[in-house]
Amino acid sequence: MSLKRLHRNRSSSSSHSPTETATTTTAKFTERKRIETHEKSRTNNTQSVPPPSSSSSSQAATEEESKQKQQQPTKKKRKRKKKSPTIIQEGPLLITHHGISGPAALRLSAFAAREFHSVNYKCVVKIHFCPNWEDEQRVVVSSSGGGSSSSEGIVMDALWSMSRLIPKRKVATGCPLFAKKKDDDENNNNSAPVIPKRLWSALVQHSEIPLTTTWGDVSKSMIRKLSSNLVAFPLRVTSKGIFKEEFVTAGGVHLKEMNMSNMESKIKPGLFMCGEVLDVDGVTGGFNFMGCWSTGFVAGEGAAGFCFKD
């Protein structure tokens, strides 16, 4: 998920800056204090009681302030914890007997290879099962000018409406959310369920909704939990692939240490490197093969030229 910061610009016609406001308030408080002291001295003079000298009162106030400052415990500045990085990839997902795979999982493992390695492949991955449907629904909600703006809220509003539209239908029967099929024919308005039937049934059970529950009997808390699982299903990562299915390695010799014209090392002349030895890795689609073959060809020519150099 992409995170956006909203910066609010302050116009130059604002009343006062915080520092100026504090200074003005202090000045007003000081003037009021002087007036109150002057009135007290007047009443004390009428009662023939000698007023305290200004020097002694200021010294006493200064001593009291210094004592209070010494008694106050020093506040330690708390270090702000660094937020863990969030890396998002979108695409088809395969749910296998041993974990998740497919283009989305492979792209995520490629772009977050160092992050996965730093946590020893133990973290939490959150899956959004219906991002395209949410985008379509968000357009409808924004045009109508109502409804929730969050992902979970949009899905929850749609699911909660099913209690009125299909109250006698069982929740686990199938996904009631439909999205348009992406087809070459633009005039084709065919639609299909967002989530396959078996996966929908598993998500309903995981949301602690009995299989016999109908939409008319489902509670709002159940719908909220199901909506949360649809847009941010937590999946704990325990390890990487156990069958050595990796197709490329991340990391290697930094490219700044290489002469890219002939793939010769700048640190050790006469040493030529290519392929996965270098700190280059790409996503699926043949890019890694192309990188190995291209750098291998250039490194071979460079090594041959180095050997036959006079």
PDB file of C-alpha atoms in Angstrom:
ATOM      1  CA  MET A   1       0.000   0.000   0.000  1.00  0.00           C
ATOM      2  CA  SER A   2       1.268   3.401  -0.895  1.00  0.00           C
ATOM      3  CA  LEU A   3       1.538   5.939   1.898  1.00  0.00           C
ATOM      4  CA  LYS A   4       0.969   9.600   1.187  1.00  0.00           C
ATOM      5  CA  ARG A   5       1.852  12.611   3.274  1.00  0.00           C
ATOM      6  CA  LEU A   6      -0.343  15.642   3.200  1.00  0.00           C
ATOM      7  CA  HIS A   7       1.531  18.902   3.804  1.00  0.00           C
ATOM      8  CA  ARG A   8      -0.642  21.807   4.844  1.00  0.00           C
ATOM      9  CA  ASN A   9       0.873  25.155   3.792  1.00  0.00           C
ATOM     10  CA  ARG A  10       0.387  28.068   6.149  1.00  0.00           C
ATOM     11  CA  SER A  11      -0.355  31.404   4.503  1.00  0.00           C
ATOM     12  CA  SER A  12       1.716  34.451   5.326  1.00  0.00           C
ATOM     13  CA  SER A  13      -1.427  36.268   6.524  1.00  0.00           C
ATOM     14  CA  SER A  14      -1.772  34.131   9.671  1.00  0.00           C
ATOM     15  CA  SER A  15      -2.062  36.007  12.965  1.00  0.00           C
ATOM     16  CA  HIS A  16       1.038  35.068  14.930  1.00  0.00           C
ATOM     17  CA  SER A  17       3.642  32.383  15.005  1.00  0.00           C
ATOM     18  CA  PRO A  18       3.716  30.222  18.194  1.00  0.00           C
ATOM     19  CA  THR A  19       6.786  32.062  19.524  1.00  0.00           C
ATOM     20  CA  GLU A  20       5.227  35.477  19.032  1.00  0.00           C
ATOM     21  CA  THR A  21       1.993  34.376  20.730  1.00  0.00           C
ATOM     22  CA  ALA A  22       3.874  33.071  23.759  1.00  0.00           C
ATOM     23  CA  THR A  23       5.856  36.292  24.051  1.00  0.00           C
ATOM     24  CA  THR A  24       2.713  38.432  23.875  1.00  0.00           C
ATOM     25  CA  THR A  25       0.978  36.356  26.547  1.00  0.00           C
ATOM     26  CA  THR A  26       3.953  36.598  28.876  1.00  0.00           C
ATOM     27  CA  ALA A  27       4.061  40.353  28.512  1.00  0.00           C
ATOM     28  CA  LYS A  28       0.369  40.660  29.357  1.00  0.00           C
ATOM     29  CA  PHE A  29       0.780  38.422  32.383  1.00  0.00           C
ATOM     30  CA  THR A  30       3.727  40.508  33.639  1.00  0.00           C
ATOM     31  CA  GLU A  31       1.771  43.760  33.342  1.00  0.00           C
ATOM     32  CA  ARG A  32      -1.194  42.260  35.230  1.00  0.00           C
ATOM     33  CA  LYS A  33       1.122  41.064  37.965  1.00  0.00           C
ATOM     34  CA  ARG A  34       2.565  44.563  38.373  1.00  0.00           C
ATOM     35  CA  ILE A  35      -0.950  46.066  38.676  1.00  0.00           C
ATOM     36  CA  GLU A  36      -1.946  43.493  41.322  1.00  0.00           C
ATOM     37  CA  THR A  37       1.252  44.152  43.298  1.00  0.00           C
ATOM     38  CA  HIS A  38       0.660  47.912  43.112  1.00  0.00           C
ATOM     39  CA  GLU A  39      -2.925  47.501  44.415  1.00  0.00           C
ATOM     40  CA  LYS A  40      -1.737  45.260  47.245  1.00  0.00           C
ATOM     41  CA  SER A  41       0.875  47.821  48.265  1.00  0.00           C
ATOM     42  CA  ARG A  42      -1.848  50.513  48.371  1.00  0.00           C
ATOM     43  CA  THR A  43      -4.004  48.460  50.736  1.00  0.00           C
ATOM     44  CA  ASN A  44      -0.989  47.641  52.874  1.00  0.00           C
ATOM     45  CA  ASN A  45      -0.121  51.356  53.141  1.00  0.00           C
ATOM     46  CA  THR A  46      -3.654  52.185  54.345  1.00  0.00           C
ATOM     47  CA  GLN A  47      -3.291  49.515  57.034  1.00  0.00           C
ATOM     48  CA  SER A  48       0.102  51.004  58.006  1.00  0.00           C
ATOM     49  CA  VAL A  49       1.918  47.754  57.240  1.00  0.00           C
ATOM     50  CA  PRO A  50       5.320  48.220  55.646  1.00  0.00           C
ATOM     51  CA  PRO A  51       5.346  46.654  52.164  1.00  0.00           C
ATOM     52  CA  PRO A  52       8.088  44.210  51.285  1.00  0.00           C
ATOM     53  CA  SER A  53      10.958  45.615  49.298  1.00  0.00           C
ATOM     54  CA  SER A  54      11.037  44.793  45.606  1.00  0.00           C
ATOM     55  CA  SER A  55      14.622  43.519  45.847  1.00  0.00           C
ATOM     56  CA  SER A  56      13.836  41.006  48.609  1.00  0.00           C
ATOM     57  CA  SER A  57      10.671  39.724  46.863  1.00  0.00           C
ATOM     58  CA  SER A  58      12.520  39.247  43.563  1.00  0.00           C
ATOM     59  CA  GLN A  59      15.371  37.413  45.321  1.00  0.00           C
ATOM     60  CA  ALA A  60      12.900  35.128  47.124  1.00  0.00           C
ATOM     61  CA  ALA A  61      11.062  34.395  43.889  1.00  0.00           C
ATOM     62  CA  THR A  62      14.347  33.644  42.146  1.00  0.00           C
ATOM     63  CA  GLU A  63      15.410  31.231  44.904  1.00  0.00           C
ATOM     64  CA  GLU A  64      12.067  29.447  44.809  1.00  0.00           C
ATOM     65  CA  GLU A  65      12.232  29.089  41.029  1.00  0.00           C
ATOM     66  CA  SER A  66      15.758  27.670  41.208  1.00  0.00           C
ATOM     67  CA  LYS A  67      14.674  25.153  43.884  1.00  0.00           C
ATOM     68  CA  GLN A  68      11.697  24.064  41.793  1.00  0.00           C
ATOM     69  CA  LYS A  69      13.901  23.595  38.730  1.00  0.00           C
ATOM     70  CA  GLN A  70      16.318  21.442  40.756  1.00  0.00           C
ATOM     71  CA  GLN A  71      13.478  19.320  42.161  1.00  0.00           C
ATOM     72  CA  GLN A  72      11.900  18.713  38.766  1.00  0.00           C
ATOM     73  CA  PRO A  73      13.136  15.427  37.235  1.00  0.00           C
ATOM     74  CA  THR A  74      14.901  15.728  33.925  1.00  0.00           C
ATOM     75  CA  LYS A  75      12.817  14.288  31.102  1.00  0.00           C
ATOM     76  CA  LYS A  76      14.668  11.884  28.883  1.00  0.00           C
ATOM     77  CA  LYS A  77      14.044  12.220  25.185  1.00  0.00           C
ATOM     78  CA  ARG A  78      12.450   9.111  23.823  1.00  0.00           C
ATOM     79  CA  LYS A  79      13.960   7.702  20.693  1.00  0.00           C
ATOM     80  CA  ARG A  80      11.433   7.265  17.958  1.00  0.00           C
ATOM     81  CA  LYS A  81      11.250   3.762  16.649  1.00  0.00           C
ATOM     82  CA  LYS A  82      11.895   3.429  12.959  1.00  0.00           C
ATOM     83  CA  LYS A  83       8.885   2.207  11.059  1.00  0.00           C
ATOM     84  CA  SER A  84       9.369  -1.112   9.357  1.00  0.00           C
ATOM     85  CA  PRO A  85       9.455  -0.759   5.567  1.00  0.00           C
ATOM     86  CA  THR A  86       6.324  -1.678   3.610  1.00  0.00           C
ATOM     87  CA  ILE A  87       6.872  -3.131   0.148  1.00  0.00           C
ATOM     88  CA  ILE A  88       3.834  -3.725  -2.088  1.00  0.00           C
ATOM     89  CA  GLN A  89       3.535  -5.827  -5.225  1.00  0.00           C
ATOM     90  CA  GLU A  90       0.435  -6.626  -7.256  1.00  0.00           C
ATOM     91  CA  GLY A  91      -0.317  -9.491  -9.595  1.00  0.00           C
ATOM     92  CA  PRO A  92      -1.693 -13.037  -9.824  1.00  0.00           C
ATOM     93  CA  LEU A  93      -1.204 -15.173  -6.720  1.00  0.00           C
ATOM     94  CA  LEU A  94      -0.995 -18.953  -6.428  1.00  0.00           C
ATOM     95  CA  ILE A  95      -1.880 -20.671  -3.152  1.00  0.00           C
ATOM     96  CA  THR A  96      -0.063 -24.022  -3.065  1.00  0.00           C
ATOM     97  CA  HIS A  97       0.227 -26.837  -0.519  1.00  0.00           C
ATOM     98  CA  HIS A  98       3.534 -25.412   0.716  1.00  0.00           C
ATOM     99  CA  GLY A  99       2.832 -21.654   0.666  1.00  0.00           C
ATOM    100  CA  ILE A 100       2.204 -18.867  -1.821  1.00  0.00           C
ATOM    101  CA  SER A 101       3.718 -18.484  -5.261  1.00  0.00           C
ATOM    102  CA  GLY A 102       2.963 -16.824  -8.571  1.00  0.00           C
ATOM    103  CA  PRO A 103       4.054 -13.490 -10.080  1.00  0.00           C
ATOM    104  CA  ALA A 104       3.006 -11.388  -7.069  1.00  0.00           C
ATOM    105  CA  ALA A 105       4.963 -13.544  -4.589  1.00  0.00           C
ATOM    106  CA  LEU A 106       7.993 -13.773  -6.873  1.00  0.00           C
ATOM    107  CA  ARG A 107       8.086 -10.019  -7.465  1.00  0.00           C
ATOM    108  CA  LEU A 108       7.763  -9.388  -3.740  1.00  0.00           C
ATOM    109  CA  SER A 109      10.623 -11.766  -2.952  1.00  0.00           C
ATOM    110  CA  ALA A 110      12.721 -10.004  -5.599  1.00  0.00           C
ATOM    111  CA  PHE A 111      12.161  -6.420  -4.453  1.00  0.00           C
ATOM    112  CA  ALA A 112      12.252  -7.334  -0.735  1.00  0.00           C
ATOM    113  CA  ALA A 113      15.080  -9.873  -0.884  1.00  0.00           C
ATOM    114  CA  ARG A 114      17.341  -7.951   1.512  1.00  0.00           C
ATOM    115  CA  GLU A 115      14.460  -7.211   3.900  1.00  0.00           C
ATOM    116  CA  PHE A 116      13.474 -10.887   4.018  1.00  0.00           C
ATOM    117  CA  HIS A 117      17.087 -11.894   4.643  1.00  0.00           C
ATOM    118  CA  SER A 118      17.504  -9.324   7.431  1.00  0.00           C
ATOM    119  CA  VAL A 119      14.597 -10.871   9.388  1.00  0.00           C
ATOM    120  CA  ASN A 120      15.678 -14.447   8.617  1.00  0.00           C
ATOM    121  CA  TYR A 121      12.548 -14.962   6.480  1.00  0.00           C
ATOM    122  CA  LYS A 122      10.266 -14.595   9.499  1.00  0.00           C
ATOM    123  CA  CYS A 123       7.680 -11.847   9.042  1.00  0.00           C
ATOM    124  CA  VAL A 124       4.029 -11.236   8.183  1.00  0.00           C
ATOM    125  CA  VAL A 125       2.708 -10.759   4.657  1.00  0.00           C
ATOM    126  CA  LYS A 126      -0.745  -9.213   4.185  1.00  0.00           C
ATOM    127  CA  ILE A 127      -2.766 -10.202   1.132  1.00  0.00           C
ATOM    128  CA  HIS A 128      -5.421  -8.040  -0.521  1.00  0.00           C
ATOM    129  CA  PHE A 129      -7.616 -10.448  -2.468  1.00  0.00           C
ATOM    130  CA  CYS A 130      -9.701  -7.919  -4.400  1.00  0.00           C
ATOM    131  CA  PRO A 131      -7.709  -4.750  -5.269  1.00  0.00           C
ATOM    132  CA  ASN A 132      -9.226  -4.369  -8.767  1.00  0.00           C
ATOM    133  CA  TRP A 133     -12.770  -4.686  -7.439  1.00  0.00           C
ATOM    134  CA  GLU A 134     -11.969  -2.110  -4.760  1.00  0.00           C
ATOM    135  CA  ASP A 135     -10.752   0.353  -7.411  1.00  0.00           C
ATOM    136  CA  GLU A 136     -14.001  -0.087  -9.377  1.00  0.00           C
ATOM    137  CA  GLN A 137     -16.109   0.268  -6.238  1.00  0.00           C
ATOM    138  CA  ARG A 138     -14.173   3.300  -5.061  1.00  0.00           C
ATOM    139  CA  VAL A 139     -15.130   5.125  -8.280  1.00  0.00           C
ATOM    140  CA  VAL A 140     -18.793   4.294  -7.664  1.00  0.00           C
ATOM    141  CA  VAL A 141     -18.603   5.449  -4.027  1.00  0.00           C
ATOM    142  CA  SER A 142     -16.856   8.713  -4.913  1.00  0.00           C
ATOM    143  CA  SER A 143     -19.417   9.502  -7.632  1.00  0.00           C
ATOM    144  CA  SER A 144     -22.308   8.877  -5.241  1.00  0.00           C
ATOM    145  CA  GLY A 145     -20.660  11.034  -2.578  1.00  0.00           C
ATOM    146  CA  GLY A 146     -21.180   8.640   0.321  1.00  0.00           C
ATOM    147  CA  GLY A 147     -19.811   5.559   2.018  1.00  0.00           C
ATOM    148  CA  SER A 148     -16.480   4.733   3.588  1.00  0.00           C
ATOM    149  CA  SER A 149     -13.130   5.612   2.037  1.00  0.00           C
ATOM    150  CA  SER A 150     -11.012   2.864   3.627  1.00  0.00           C
ATOM    151  CA  SER A 151     -10.440  -0.495   1.926  1.00  0.00           C
ATOM    152  CA  GLU A 152     -12.059  -2.441   4.738  1.00  0.00           C
ATOM    153  CA  GLY A 153     -14.980  -0.015   4.912  1.00  0.00           C
ATOM    154  CA  ILE A 154     -15.734  -0.267   1.178  1.00  0.00           C
ATOM    155  CA  VAL A 155     -15.769  -4.076   1.294  1.00  0.00           C
ATOM    156  CA  MET A 156     -17.797  -4.108   4.508  1.00  0.00           C
ATOM    157  CA  ASP A 157     -20.479  -1.802   3.079  1.00  0.00           C
ATOM    158  CA  ALA A 158     -20.844  -4.051   0.033  1.00  0.00           C
ATOM    159  CA  LEU A 159     -21.028  -7.248   2.090  1.00  0.00           C
ATOM    160  CA  TRP A 160     -23.435  -5.773   4.621  1.00  0.00           C
ATOM    161  CA  SER A 161     -25.825  -4.845   1.812  1.00  0.00           C
ATOM    162  CA  MET A 162     -26.098  -8.584   1.022  1.00  0.00           C
ATOM    163  CA  SER A 163     -28.074  -9.093   4.240  1.00  0.00           C
ATOM    164  CA  ARG A 164     -30.826  -7.069   2.555  1.00  0.00           C
ATOM    165  CA  LEU A 165     -30.388  -8.269  -1.054  1.00  0.00           C
ATOM    166  CA  ILE A 166     -29.933 -12.038  -0.527  1.00  0.00           C
ATOM    167  CA  PRO A 167     -30.905 -12.731   3.112  1.00  0.00           C
ATOM    168  CA  LYS A 168     -31.744 -16.446   2.586  1.00  0.00           C
ATOM    169  CA  ARG A 169     -28.526 -17.343   0.800  1.00  0.00           C
ATOM    170  CA  LYS A 170     -25.703 -18.970   2.778  1.00  0.00           C
ATOM    171  CA  VAL A 171     -22.586 -16.870   3.224  1.00  0.00           C
ATOM    172  CA  ALA A 172     -20.222 -19.737   2.374  1.00  0.00           C
ATOM    173  CA  THR A 173     -22.007 -20.568  -0.916  1.00  0.00           C
ATOM    174  CA  GLY A 174     -19.898 -18.176  -2.976  1.00  0.00           C
ATOM    175  CA  CYS A 175     -18.440 -14.717  -3.245  1.00  0.00           C
ATOM    176  CA  PRO A 176     -21.184 -12.134  -3.849  1.00  0.00           C
ATOM    177  CA  LEU A 177     -18.711  -9.543  -5.158  1.00  0.00           C
ATOM    178  CA  PHE A 178     -18.367  -9.459  -8.947  1.00  0.00           C
ATOM    179  CA  ALA A 179     -15.836  -7.673 -11.135  1.00  0.00           C
ATOM    180  CA  LYS A 180     -15.664  -7.144 -14.879  1.00  0.00           C
ATOM    181  CA  LYS A 181     -13.562  -9.588 -16.855  1.00  0.00           C
ATOM    182  CA  LYS A 182     -10.575  -8.129 -18.670  1.00  0.00           C
ATOM    183  CA  ASP A 183     -11.202  -9.114 -22.274  1.00  0.00           C
ATOM    184  CA  ASP A 184     -10.006  -7.952 -25.659  1.00  0.00           C
ATOM    185  CA  ASP A 185     -13.584  -7.056 -26.544  1.00  0.00           C
ATOM    186  CA  GLU A 186     -14.379  -3.732 -24.893  1.00  0.00           C
ATOM    187  CA  ASN A 187     -18.116  -4.269 -25.405  1.00  0.00           C
ATOM    188  CA  ASN A 188     -18.020  -7.506 -23.428  1.00  0.00           C
ATOM    189  CA  ASN A 189     -19.642  -6.819 -20.049  1.00  0.00           C
ATOM    190  CA  ASN A 190     -19.162 -10.284 -18.584  1.00  0.00           C
ATOM    191  CA  SER A 191     -18.421 -10.364 -14.877  1.00  0.00           C
ATOM    192  CA  ALA A 192     -17.058 -13.046 -12.577  1.00  0.00           C
ATOM    193  CA  PRO A 193     -16.754 -13.536  -8.810  1.00  0.00           C
ATOM    194  CA  VAL A 194     -13.765 -11.738  -7.339  1.00  0.00           C
ATOM    195  CA  ILE A 195     -12.702 -14.795  -5.310  1.00  0.00           C
ATOM    196  CA  PRO A 196     -13.024 -18.480  -6.329  1.00  0.00           C
ATOM    197  CA  LYS A 197     -15.582 -20.583  -4.507  1.00  0.00           C
ATOM    198  CA  ARG A 198     -13.174 -22.793  -2.538  1.00  0.00           C
ATOM    199  CA  LEU A 199     -11.044 -19.872  -1.414  1.00  0.00           C
ATOM    200  CA  TRP A 200     -14.165 -17.909  -0.406  1.00  0.00           C
ATOM    201  CA  SER A 201     -15.393 -20.831   1.705  1.00  0.00           C
ATOM    202  CA  ALA A 202     -11.996 -21.056   3.437  1.00  0.00           C
ATOM    203  CA  LEU A 203     -11.988 -17.309   4.159  1.00  0.00           C
ATOM    204  CA  VAL A 204     -15.518 -17.519   5.586  1.00  0.00           C
ATOM    205  CA  GLN A 205     -14.474 -20.335   7.934  1.00  0.00           C
ATOM    206  CA  HIS A 206     -11.320 -18.441   8.911  1.00  0.00           C
ATOM    207  CA  SER A 207     -13.538 -15.471   9.828  1.00  0.00           C
ATOM    208  CA  GLU A 208     -15.380 -17.765  12.300  1.00  0.00           C
ATOM    209  CA  ILE A 209     -18.635 -17.716  10.329  1.00  0.00           C
ATOM    210  CA  PRO A 210     -20.449 -21.087  10.430  1.00  0.00           C
ATOM    211  CA  LEU A 211     -21.034 -22.673   7.028  1.00  0.00           C
ATOM    212  CA  THR A 212     -24.786 -22.821   7.662  1.00  0.00           C
ATOM    213  CA  THR A 213     -25.119 -19.071   8.396  1.00  0.00           C
ATOM    214  CA  THR A 214     -27.201 -17.063   5.937  1.00  0.00           C
ATOM    215  CA  TRP A 215     -26.677 -13.430   4.982  1.00  0.00           C
ATOM    216  CA  GLY A 216     -29.810 -12.510   6.893  1.00  0.00           C
ATOM    217  CA  ASP A 217     -28.442 -14.013  10.139  1.00  0.00           C
ATOM    218  CA  VAL A 218     -24.850 -12.831   9.893  1.00  0.00           C
ATOM    219  CA  SER A 219     -23.747 -10.234  12.459  1.00  0.00           C
ATOM    220  CA  LYS A 220     -21.896  -7.015  11.776  1.00  0.00           C
ATOM    221  CA  SER A 221     -18.839  -8.222  13.717  1.00  0.00           C
ATOM    222  CA  MET A 222     -18.639 -11.291  11.464  1.00  0.00           C
ATOM    223  CA  ILE A 223     -18.865  -9.100   8.358  1.00  0.00           C
ATOM    224  CA  ARG A 224     -16.154  -6.815   9.748  1.00  0.00           C
ATOM    225  CA  LYS A 225     -13.794  -9.752  10.334  1.00  0.00           C
ATOM    226  CA  LEU A 226     -14.492 -11.166   6.867  1.00  0.00           C
ATOM    227  CA  SER A 227     -13.845  -7.752   5.291  1.00  0.00           C
ATOM    228  CA  SER A 228     -10.561  -7.469   7.179  1.00  0.00           C
ATOM    229  CA  ASN A 229      -9.445 -10.875   5.896  1.00  0.00           C
ATOM    230  CA  LEU A 230     -10.367  -9.919   2.336  1.00  0.00           C
ATOM    231  CA  VAL A 231      -8.294  -6.723   2.250  1.00  0.00           C
ATOM    232  CA  ALA A 232      -5.443  -7.587   4.666  1.00  0.00           C
ATOM    233  CA  PHE A 233      -5.231 -11.315   5.235  1.00  0.00           C
ATOM    234  CA  PRO A 234      -2.252 -11.906   7.578  1.00  0.00           C
ATOM    235  CA  LEU A 235       0.036 -14.709   6.472  1.00  0.00           C
ATOM    236  CA  ARG A 236       3.060 -15.553   8.598  1.00  0.00           C
ATOM    237  CA  VAL A 237       6.251 -16.260   6.659  1.00  0.00           C
ATOM    238  CA  THR A 238       8.321 -18.964   8.367  1.00  0.00           C
ATOM    239  CA  SER A 239      11.015 -19.694   5.768  1.00  0.00           C
ATOM    240  CA  LYS A 240      11.897 -19.442   2.106  1.00  0.00           C
ATOM    241  CA  GLY A 241      11.312 -22.152  -0.493  1.00  0.00           C
ATOM    242  CA  ILE A 242      12.365 -25.563   0.787  1.00  0.00           C
ATOM    243  CA  PHE A 243      12.854 -27.156  -2.628  1.00  0.00           C
ATOM    244  CA  LYS A 244      15.636 -24.842  -3.869  1.00  0.00           C
ATOM    245  CA  GLU A 245      13.224 -23.155  -6.269  1.00  0.00           C
ATOM    246  CA  GLU A 246      15.098 -19.835  -6.302  1.00  0.00           C
ATOM    247  CA  PHE A 247      15.864 -18.690  -9.828  1.00  0.00           C
ATOM    248  CA  VAL A 248      18.295 -15.844  -8.997  1.00  0.00           C
ATOM    249  CA  THR A 249      20.363 -14.602  -6.066  1.00  0.00           C
ATOM    250  CA  ALA A 250      20.408 -11.042  -4.766  1.00  0.00           C
ATOM    251  CA  GLY A 251      23.638  -9.308  -3.772  1.00  0.00           C
ATOM    252  CA  GLY A 252      27.182  -9.652  -5.030  1.00  0.00           C
ATOM    253  CA  VAL A 253      30.009  -7.435  -6.247  1.00  0.00           C
ATOM    254  CA  HIS A 254      28.964  -3.780  -6.351  1.00  0.00           C
ATOM    255  CA  LEU A 255      28.750  -2.324  -9.839  1.00  0.00           C
ATOM    256  CA  LYS A 256      30.814   0.718  -8.800  1.00  0.00           C
ATOM    257  CA  GLU A 257      33.759  -1.646  -8.446  1.00  0.00           C
ATOM    258  CA  MET A 258      33.364  -2.848 -12.035  1.00  0.00           C
ATOM    259  CA  ASN A 259      34.332  -1.417 -15.398  1.00  0.00           C
ATOM    260  CA  MET A 260      31.065  -2.039 -17.247  1.00  0.00           C
ATOM    261  CA  SER A 261      32.644  -1.663 -20.709  1.00  0.00           C
ATOM    262  CA  ASN A 262      34.563  -4.956 -20.364  1.00  0.00           C
ATOM    263  CA  MET A 263      33.337  -6.312 -16.959  1.00  0.00           C
ATOM    264  CA  GLU A 264      36.829  -5.992 -15.426  1.00  0.00           C
ATOM    265  CA  SER A 265      37.299  -5.363 -11.745  1.00  0.00           C
ATOM    266  CA  LYS A 266      38.585  -1.893 -10.856  1.00  0.00           C
ATOM    267  CA  ILE A 267      40.128  -3.246  -7.656  1.00  0.00           C
ATOM    268  CA  LYS A 268      41.820  -6.315  -9.187  1.00  0.00           C
ATOM    269  CA  PRO A 269      42.816  -5.722 -12.826  1.00  0.00           C
ATOM    270  CA  GLY A 270      42.674  -8.875 -14.932  1.00  0.00           C
ATOM    271  CA  LEU A 271      39.684 -10.244 -12.994  1.00  0.00           C
ATOM    272  CA  PHE A 272      36.489 -10.367 -15.054  1.00  0.00           C
ATOM    273  CA  MET A 273      33.064 -11.134 -13.573  1.00  0.00           C
ATOM    274  CA  CYS A 274      29.565 -11.619 -14.918  1.00  0.00           C
ATOM    275  CA  GLY A 275      26.134 -13.010 -14.112  1.00  0.00           C
ATOM    276  CA  GLU A 276      24.964 -13.563 -10.553  1.00  0.00           C
ATOM    277  CA  VAL A 277      28.393 -12.770  -9.141  1.00  0.00           C
ATOM    278  CA  LEU A 278      27.393  -9.134  -9.638  1.00  0.00           C
ATOM    279  CA  ASP A 279      24.896  -7.215  -7.520  1.00  0.00           C
ATOM    280  CA  VAL A 280      22.228  -7.388 -10.230  1.00  0.00           C
ATOM    281  CA  ASP A 281      18.943  -9.276 -10.104  1.00  0.00           C
ATOM    282  CA  GLY A 282      15.710  -8.837 -11.989  1.00  0.00           C
ATOM    283  CA  VAL A 283      12.100  -9.969 -11.847  1.00  0.00           C
ATOM    284  CA  THR A 284      10.612 -12.908 -13.709  1.00  0.00           C
ATOM    285  CA  GLY A 285      10.374 -12.755 -17.459  1.00  0.00           C
ATOM    286  CA  GLY A 286      13.828 -13.747 -18.698  1.00  0.00           C
ATOM    287  CA  PHE A 287      15.625 -10.630 -17.466  1.00  0.00           C
ATOM    288  CA  ASN A 288      18.078 -12.619 -15.334  1.00  0.00           C
ATOM    289  CA  PHE A 289      18.951 -14.915 -18.230  1.00  0.00           C
ATOM    290  CA  MET A 290      19.503 -11.885 -20.434  1.00  0.00           C
ATOM    291  CA  GLY A 291      21.714 -10.278 -17.789  1.00  0.00           C
ATOM    292  CA  CYS A 292      23.866 -13.396 -17.459  1.00  0.00           C
ATOM    293  CA  TRP A 293      24.269 -13.867 -21.197  1.00  0.00           C
ATOM    294  CA  SER A 294      24.986 -10.194 -21.907  1.00  0.00           C
ATOM    295  CA  THR A 295      27.534  -9.687 -19.135  1.00  0.00           C
ATOM    296  CA  GLY A 296      29.085 -13.070 -19.927  1.00  0.00           C
ATOM    297  CA  PHE A 297      29.615 -12.078 -23.557  1.00  0.00           C
ATOM    298  CA  VAL A 298      31.164  -8.730 -22.585  1.00  0.00           C
ATOM    299  CA  ALA A 299      33.341 -10.354 -19.885  1.00  0.00           C
ATOM    300  CA  GLY A 300      34.560 -13.004 -22.365  1.00  0.00           C
ATOM    301  CA  GLU A 301      35.589 -10.401 -24.911  1.00  0.00           C
ATOM    302  CA  GLY A 302      37.235  -8.346 -22.191  1.00  0.00           C
ATOM    303  CA  ALA A 303      39.201 -11.331 -20.830  1.00  0.00           C
ATOM    304  CA  ALA A 304      40.330 -12.317 -24.337  1.00  0.00           C
ATOM    305  CA  GLY A 305      41.471  -8.783 -25.039  1.00  0.00           C
ATOM    306  CA  PHE A 306      43.347  -8.704 -21.740  1.00  0.00           C
ATOM    307  CA  CYS A 307      45.166 -11.970 -22.509  1.00  0.00           C
ATOM    308  CA  PHE A 308      46.267 -10.910 -25.991  1.00  0.00           C
ATOM    309  CA  LYS A 309      47.177  -7.407 -24.924  1.00  0.00           C
ATOM    310  CA  ASP A 310      50.754  -6.489 -25.789  1.00  0.00           C
TER     311      ASP A 310
END
